């Protein structure tokens, strides 16, 4: 029997899907189903579990945040994920977005610069039995060449420009979504790699923590 607290979290999760996502135009059923399935509250620090389903980012330690549910859904929907895809995420954070993707695609590789965050995410994937997520510690601005090329790449930290390494690790015909701009304000950019050319389409304004690394920002702002 679920406790009252667990039932309340489940109610909040369903409400998040209906009100924050579906009503605001998220229509990809695979994304909606995955977000209805993954227990977001397990990925936030335990003191903030009651805040997990609110319509905003939540602090997660190391000065980082777990993104607002809507932005996670919006980015994943833009990627048009398919069940056979192999996907790279840059910026594991809590592991929540990787967990959501793992319910949609075949394999998820997720790279994080903080060992602490990567370790906690790895433990949570093991606890939930999500075996198709692989956590790597390193500078994700250079991608993760060992498992490249990818069918899709999602970057959860703001880059000054599109990192060349990430472009080179995308398959032809594949898509990448990332926030690009200054450390204060960015635009979400959807990049599609075609044979010999790259199509760039700007989506909404957004605000992410900076991508710190060789092909990102040099230092934390
Ligand atoms: N997707 C995460 C989740 O679901 O919790 C939220 C990601 S948080 C907005 C951005 C993350 O990117 C932070 O954990 C930060 O440490 C990480 N990050 C920043 N620069 C990075 C880099 N060069 N390589 C890997 N991770 C990086």
Short mmCIF file of N, CA, C and O in Angstrom, two decimals, residues 11-93:
data_model
loop_
_atom_site.label_atom_id
_atom_site.label_comp_id
_atom_site.label_asym_id
_atom_site.label_seq_id
_atom_site.Cartn_x
_atom_site.Cartn_y
_atom_site.Cartn_z
N UNK A 11 -0.13 12.06 -7.26
CA UNK A 11 -1.16 13.02 -7.68
C UNK A 11 -0.49 14.26 -8.28
O UNK A 11 -0.86 14.74 -9.35
N UNK A 12 0.57 14.73 -7.61
CA UNK A 12 1.28 15.92 -8.10
C UNK A 12 1.94 15.65 -9.47
O UNK A 12 1.99 16.51 -10.33
N UNK A 13 2.45 14.42 -9.62
CA UNK A 13 3.12 14.08 -10.89
C UNK A 13 2.10 14.06 -12.04
O UNK A 13 2.35 14.60 -13.11
N UNK A 14 0.94 13.47 -11.80
CA UNK A 14 -0.10 13.45 -12.84
C UNK A 14 -0.57 14.86 -13.17
O UNK A 14 -0.78 15.21 -14.33
N UNK A 15 -0.69 15.69 -12.14
CA UNK A 15 -1.11 17.08 -12.36
C UNK A 15 -0.04 17.84 -13.16
O UNK A 15 -0.36 18.61 -14.06
N UNK A 16 1.24 17.58 -12.84
CA UNK A 16 2.34 18.20 -13.60
C UNK A 16 2.20 17.87 -15.09
O UNK A 16 2.30 18.75 -15.96
N UNK A 17 1.93 16.59 -15.40
CA UNK A 17 1.82 16.18 -16.80
C UNK A 17 0.63 16.87 -17.47
O UNK A 17 0.75 17.40 -18.58
N UNK A 18 -0.50 16.89 -16.79
CA UNK A 18 -1.71 17.47 -17.41
C UNK A 18 -1.62 18.98 -17.52
O UNK A 18 -1.89 19.55 -18.57
N UNK A 19 -1.24 19.65 -16.42
CA UNK A 19 -1.35 21.12 -16.38
C UNK A 19 -0.10 21.81 -16.92
O UNK A 19 -0.19 22.71 -17.75
N UNK A 20 1.07 21.36 -16.46
CA UNK A 20 2.29 22.07 -16.89
C UNK A 20 2.72 21.66 -18.30
O UNK A 20 3.39 22.42 -18.99
N UNK A 21 2.39 20.42 -18.70
CA UNK A 21 2.91 19.93 -19.98
C UNK A 21 1.82 19.90 -21.06
O UNK A 21 1.86 20.66 -22.02
N UNK A 22 0.84 19.01 -20.89
CA UNK A 22 -0.15 18.82 -21.95
C UNK A 22 -0.88 20.13 -22.27
O UNK A 22 -0.98 20.53 -23.43
N UNK A 23 -1.34 20.83 -21.24
CA UNK A 23 -2.11 22.06 -21.48
C UNK A 23 -1.28 23.16 -22.12
O UNK A 23 -1.81 24.09 -22.70
N UNK A 24 0.06 23.08 -21.96
CA UNK A 24 0.92 24.10 -22.56
C UNK A 24 1.47 23.68 -23.91
O UNK A 24 2.40 24.31 -24.42
N UNK A 25 0.97 22.58 -24.45
CA UNK A 25 1.31 22.26 -25.83
C UNK A 25 2.29 21.12 -26.03
O UNK A 25 2.69 20.83 -27.16
N UNK A 26 2.70 20.45 -24.95
CA UNK A 26 3.53 19.25 -25.15
C UNK A 26 2.58 18.14 -25.63
O UNK A 26 1.61 17.82 -24.95
N UNK A 27 2.88 17.59 -26.81
CA UNK A 27 1.94 16.64 -27.40
C UNK A 27 2.58 15.30 -27.73
O UNK A 27 1.89 14.37 -28.14
N UNK A 28 3.91 15.17 -27.55
CA UNK A 28 4.58 13.90 -27.84
C UNK A 28 4.23 12.91 -26.72
O UNK A 28 4.69 13.06 -25.58
N UNK A 29 3.42 11.91 -27.07
CA UNK A 29 2.92 10.98 -26.05
C UNK A 29 4.05 10.20 -25.38
O UNK A 29 3.94 9.82 -24.22
N UNK A 30 5.15 9.98 -26.13
CA UNK A 30 6.26 9.23 -25.52
C UNK A 30 6.89 10.04 -24.39
O UNK A 30 7.24 9.52 -23.34
N UNK A 31 7.01 11.35 -24.62
CA UNK A 31 7.57 12.23 -23.58
C UNK A 31 6.60 12.32 -22.40
O UNK A 31 6.99 12.21 -21.24
N UNK A 32 5.32 12.51 -22.70
CA UNK A 32 4.31 12.63 -21.63
C UNK A 32 4.25 11.35 -20.79
O UNK A 32 4.24 11.41 -19.56
N UNK A 33 4.25 10.19 -21.47
CA UNK A 33 4.21 8.92 -20.73
C UNK A 33 5.44 8.74 -19.85
O UNK A 33 5.34 8.30 -18.71
N UNK A 34 6.61 9.06 -20.42
CA UNK A 34 7.84 8.88 -19.66
C UNK A 34 7.85 9.79 -18.43
O UNK A 34 8.25 9.39 -17.34
N UNK A 35 7.36 11.02 -18.59
CA UNK A 35 7.37 11.94 -17.45
C UNK A 35 6.30 11.58 -16.42
O UNK A 35 6.42 11.93 -15.25
N UNK A 36 5.28 10.86 -16.86
CA UNK A 36 4.27 10.36 -15.91
C UNK A 36 4.83 9.18 -15.13
O UNK A 36 4.38 8.88 -14.02
N UNK A 37 5.82 8.50 -15.71
CA UNK A 37 6.35 7.27 -15.15
C UNK A 37 7.53 7.52 -14.18
O UNK A 37 7.66 6.86 -13.16
N UNK A 38 8.41 8.48 -14.53
CA UNK A 38 9.66 8.64 -13.76
C UNK A 38 9.39 9.44 -12.47
O UNK A 38 8.84 10.54 -12.52
N UNK A 39 9.78 8.89 -11.32
CA UNK A 39 9.54 9.57 -10.04
C UNK A 39 10.52 10.74 -9.85
O UNK A 39 11.59 10.58 -9.24
N UNK A 40 10.14 11.91 -10.35
CA UNK A 40 11.02 13.09 -10.27
C UNK A 40 11.47 13.38 -8.84
O UNK A 40 12.58 13.82 -8.60
N UNK A 41 10.58 13.11 -7.85
CA UNK A 41 10.92 13.43 -6.46
C UNK A 41 12.12 12.63 -5.96
O UNK A 41 12.80 13.04 -5.03
N UNK A 42 12.38 11.46 -6.59
CA UNK A 42 13.53 10.65 -6.16
C UNK A 42 14.86 11.30 -6.59
O UNK A 42 15.92 10.94 -6.10
N UNK A 43 14.80 12.22 -7.54
CA UNK A 43 16.02 12.80 -8.10
C UNK A 43 16.42 14.12 -7.42
O UNK A 43 17.52 14.59 -7.65
N UNK A 44 15.52 14.71 -6.64
CA UNK A 44 15.87 15.98 -5.97
C UNK A 44 16.37 15.64 -4.56
O UNK A 44 16.08 14.57 -4.03
N UNK A 45 17.13 16.57 -3.94
CA UNK A 45 17.57 16.31 -2.57
C UNK A 45 16.35 16.02 -1.68
O UNK A 45 15.29 16.63 -1.87
N UNK A 46 16.48 15.09 -0.71
CA UNK A 46 15.31 14.60 0.03
C UNK A 46 14.55 15.73 0.74
O UNK A 46 13.33 15.68 0.85
N UNK A 47 15.27 16.78 1.18
CA UNK A 47 14.58 17.89 1.88
C UNK A 47 13.64 18.63 0.93
O UNK A 47 12.77 19.37 1.38
N UNK A 48 13.85 18.47 -0.39
CA UNK A 48 13.06 19.24 -1.37
C UNK A 48 12.06 18.37 -2.13
O UNK A 48 11.49 18.80 -3.13
N UNK A 49 11.85 17.14 -1.63
CA UNK A 49 10.94 16.23 -2.36
C UNK A 49 9.55 16.85 -2.57
O UNK A 49 8.93 16.63 -3.60
N UNK A 50 9.10 17.62 -1.60
CA UNK A 50 7.77 18.24 -1.73
C UNK A 50 7.72 19.29 -2.83
O UNK A 50 6.65 19.70 -3.26
N UNK A 51 8.93 19.76 -3.25
CA UNK A 51 9.00 20.80 -4.28
C UNK A 51 9.19 20.20 -5.68
O UNK A 51 9.23 20.93 -6.67
N UNK A 52 9.37 18.88 -5.75
CA UNK A 52 9.83 18.25 -6.99
C UNK A 52 8.93 18.51 -8.18
O UNK A 52 9.41 18.61 -9.31
N UNK A 53 7.62 18.60 -7.97
CA UNK A 53 6.69 18.71 -9.10
C UNK A 53 6.21 20.14 -9.34
O UNK A 53 5.31 20.36 -10.14
N UNK A 54 6.88 21.11 -8.69
CA UNK A 54 6.45 22.48 -8.92
C UNK A 54 6.96 22.96 -10.28
O UNK A 54 7.89 22.38 -10.86
N UNK A 55 6.36 24.04 -10.74
CA UNK A 55 6.58 24.53 -12.10
C UNK A 55 7.83 25.41 -12.19
O UNK A 55 7.76 26.55 -12.64
N UNK A 56 8.98 24.91 -11.73
CA UNK A 56 10.20 25.71 -11.73
C UNK A 56 11.41 24.80 -11.55
O UNK A 56 11.24 23.63 -11.18
N UNK A 57 12.62 25.35 -11.76
CA UNK A 57 13.82 24.55 -11.45
C UNK A 57 13.92 24.37 -9.94
O UNK A 57 13.31 25.11 -9.18
N UNK A 58 14.70 23.37 -9.50
CA UNK A 58 14.91 23.13 -8.06
C UNK A 58 16.43 23.00 -7.85
O UNK A 58 17.10 22.35 -8.65
N UNK A 59 16.99 23.62 -6.78
CA UNK A 59 18.44 23.48 -6.52
C UNK A 59 18.81 22.03 -6.16
O UNK A 59 18.04 21.35 -5.47
N UNK A 60 19.97 21.59 -6.64
CA UNK A 60 20.35 20.18 -6.43
C UNK A 60 21.73 20.01 -5.80
O UNK A 60 22.23 18.90 -5.71
N UNK A 61 22.37 21.12 -5.40
CA UNK A 61 23.73 21.01 -4.85
C UNK A 61 24.76 21.39 -5.90
O UNK A 61 24.44 21.44 -7.10
N UNK A 62 25.99 21.70 -5.44
CA UNK A 62 27.09 22.14 -6.32
C UNK A 62 26.71 23.40 -7.10
O UNK A 62 27.25 23.66 -8.18
N UNK A 63 25.72 24.16 -6.61
CA UNK A 63 25.30 25.39 -7.30
C UNK A 63 24.52 25.11 -8.57
O UNK A 63 24.33 26.01 -9.40
N UNK A 64 24.04 23.89 -8.76
CA UNK A 64 23.34 23.50 -10.00
C UNK A 64 21.85 23.35 -9.73
O UNK A 64 21.40 23.41 -8.58
N UNK A 65 21.09 23.12 -10.81
CA UNK A 65 19.63 22.97 -10.67
C UNK A 65 19.14 21.80 -11.54
O UNK A 65 19.78 21.46 -12.52
N UNK A 66 17.98 21.26 -11.14
CA UNK A 66 17.26 20.34 -12.03
C UNK A 66 16.30 21.24 -12.79
O UNK A 66 15.63 22.10 -12.21
N UNK A 67 16.23 21.08 -14.12
CA UNK A 67 15.43 21.99 -14.95
C UNK A 67 13.94 21.85 -14.64
O UNK A 67 13.47 20.78 -14.22
N UNK A 68 13.21 22.92 -14.92
CA UNK A 68 11.74 22.94 -14.81
C UNK A 68 11.16 21.80 -15.67
O UNK A 68 11.63 21.57 -16.78
N UNK A 69 10.13 21.12 -15.19
CA UNK A 69 9.57 20.00 -15.98
C UNK A 69 9.23 20.39 -17.43
O UNK A 69 9.53 19.65 -18.36
N UNK A 70 8.64 21.57 -17.60
CA UNK A 70 8.22 21.98 -18.95
C UNK A 70 9.42 22.06 -19.91
O UNK A 70 9.33 21.63 -21.05
N UNK A 71 10.53 22.59 -19.41
CA UNK A 71 11.68 22.77 -20.31
C UNK A 71 12.28 21.40 -20.68
O UNK A 71 12.72 21.18 -21.82
N UNK A 72 12.26 20.46 -19.73
CA UNK A 72 12.73 19.10 -20.03
C UNK A 72 11.86 18.52 -21.15
O UNK A 72 12.36 18.02 -22.17
N UNK A 73 10.55 18.62 -20.98
CA UNK A 73 9.61 18.06 -21.97
C UNK A 73 9.77 18.75 -23.32
O UNK A 73 9.78 18.10 -24.38
N UNK A 74 9.93 20.06 -23.30
CA UNK A 74 10.04 20.84 -24.53
C UNK A 74 11.29 20.44 -25.32
O UNK A 74 11.24 20.24 -26.54
N UNK A 75 12.40 20.27 -24.61
CA UNK A 75 13.66 19.91 -25.29
C UNK A 75 13.58 18.49 -25.85
O UNK A 75 13.99 18.24 -26.98
N UNK A 76 13.00 17.58 -25.07
CA UNK A 76 12.94 16.19 -25.53
C UNK A 76 11.97 16.06 -26.70
O UNK A 76 12.21 15.30 -27.65
N UNK A 77 10.88 16.81 -26.65
CA UNK A 77 9.92 16.76 -27.76
C UNK A 77 10.58 17.28 -29.05
O UNK A 77 10.37 16.71 -30.13
N UNK A 78 11.39 18.33 -28.92
CA UNK A 78 12.07 18.90 -30.10
C UNK A 78 13.01 17.89 -30.76
O UNK A 78 13.27 17.97 -31.96
N UNK A 79 13.50 16.94 -29.98
CA UNK A 79 14.45 15.95 -30.52
C UNK A 79 13.76 14.84 -31.30
O UNK A 79 14.42 14.07 -32.00
N UNK A 80 12.43 14.72 -31.17
CA UNK A 80 11.65 13.65 -31.85
C UNK A 80 12.31 12.29 -31.64
O UNK A 80 12.73 11.63 -32.61
N UNK A 81 12.42 11.89 -30.38
CA UNK A 81 13.12 10.65 -30.03
C UNK A 81 12.37 9.42 -30.53
O UNK A 81 11.15 9.41 -30.61
N UNK A 82 13.16 8.38 -30.81
CA UNK A 82 12.63 7.13 -31.37
C UNK A 82 13.16 5.99 -30.50
O UNK A 82 14.25 6.07 -29.95
N UNK A 83 12.40 4.89 -30.40
CA UNK A 83 12.79 3.85 -29.44
C UNK A 83 14.13 3.17 -29.75
O UNK A 83 14.72 2.55 -28.87
N UNK A 84 14.63 3.32 -30.97
CA UNK A 84 15.92 2.68 -31.28
C UNK A 84 17.11 3.62 -31.10
O UNK A 84 18.25 3.25 -31.35
N UNK A 85 16.84 4.85 -30.68
CA UNK A 85 17.90 5.87 -30.64
C UNK A 85 18.95 5.62 -29.55
O UNK A 85 18.65 5.08 -28.49
N UNK A 86 20.16 6.11 -29.85
CA UNK A 86 21.22 6.22 -28.85
C UNK A 86 21.47 7.70 -28.68
O UNK A 86 21.75 8.41 -29.65
N UNK A 87 21.36 8.16 -27.43
CA UNK A 87 21.31 9.59 -27.17
C UNK A 87 22.43 10.00 -26.21
O UNK A 87 22.77 9.25 -25.30
N UNK A 88 22.97 11.20 -26.43
CA UNK A 88 23.95 11.77 -25.49
C UNK A 88 23.31 12.96 -24.78
O UNK A 88 22.71 13.83 -25.44
N UNK A 89 23.43 12.98 -23.46
CA UNK A 89 23.05 14.17 -22.70
C UNK A 89 24.30 14.78 -22.09
O UNK A 89 25.10 14.07 -21.47
N UNK A 90 24.47 16.09 -22.23
CA UNK A 90 25.57 16.79 -21.57
C UNK A 90 24.98 17.52 -20.37
O UNK A 90 24.08 18.36 -20.53
N UNK A 91 25.46 17.19 -19.16
CA UNK A 91 24.92 17.80 -17.94
C UNK A 91 23.92 16.88 -17.27
O UNK A 91 22.72 17.12 -17.28
N UNK A 92 24.43 15.82 -16.64
CA UNK A 92 23.57 14.82 -15.97
C UNK A 92 22.77 15.45 -14.85
O UNK A 92 21.59 15.12 -14.65
N UNK A 93 23.43 16.34 -14.07
CA UNK A 93 22.77 16.91 -12.89
C UNK A 93 22.27 15.80 -11.98
O UNK A 93 23.03 14.93 -11.55
#
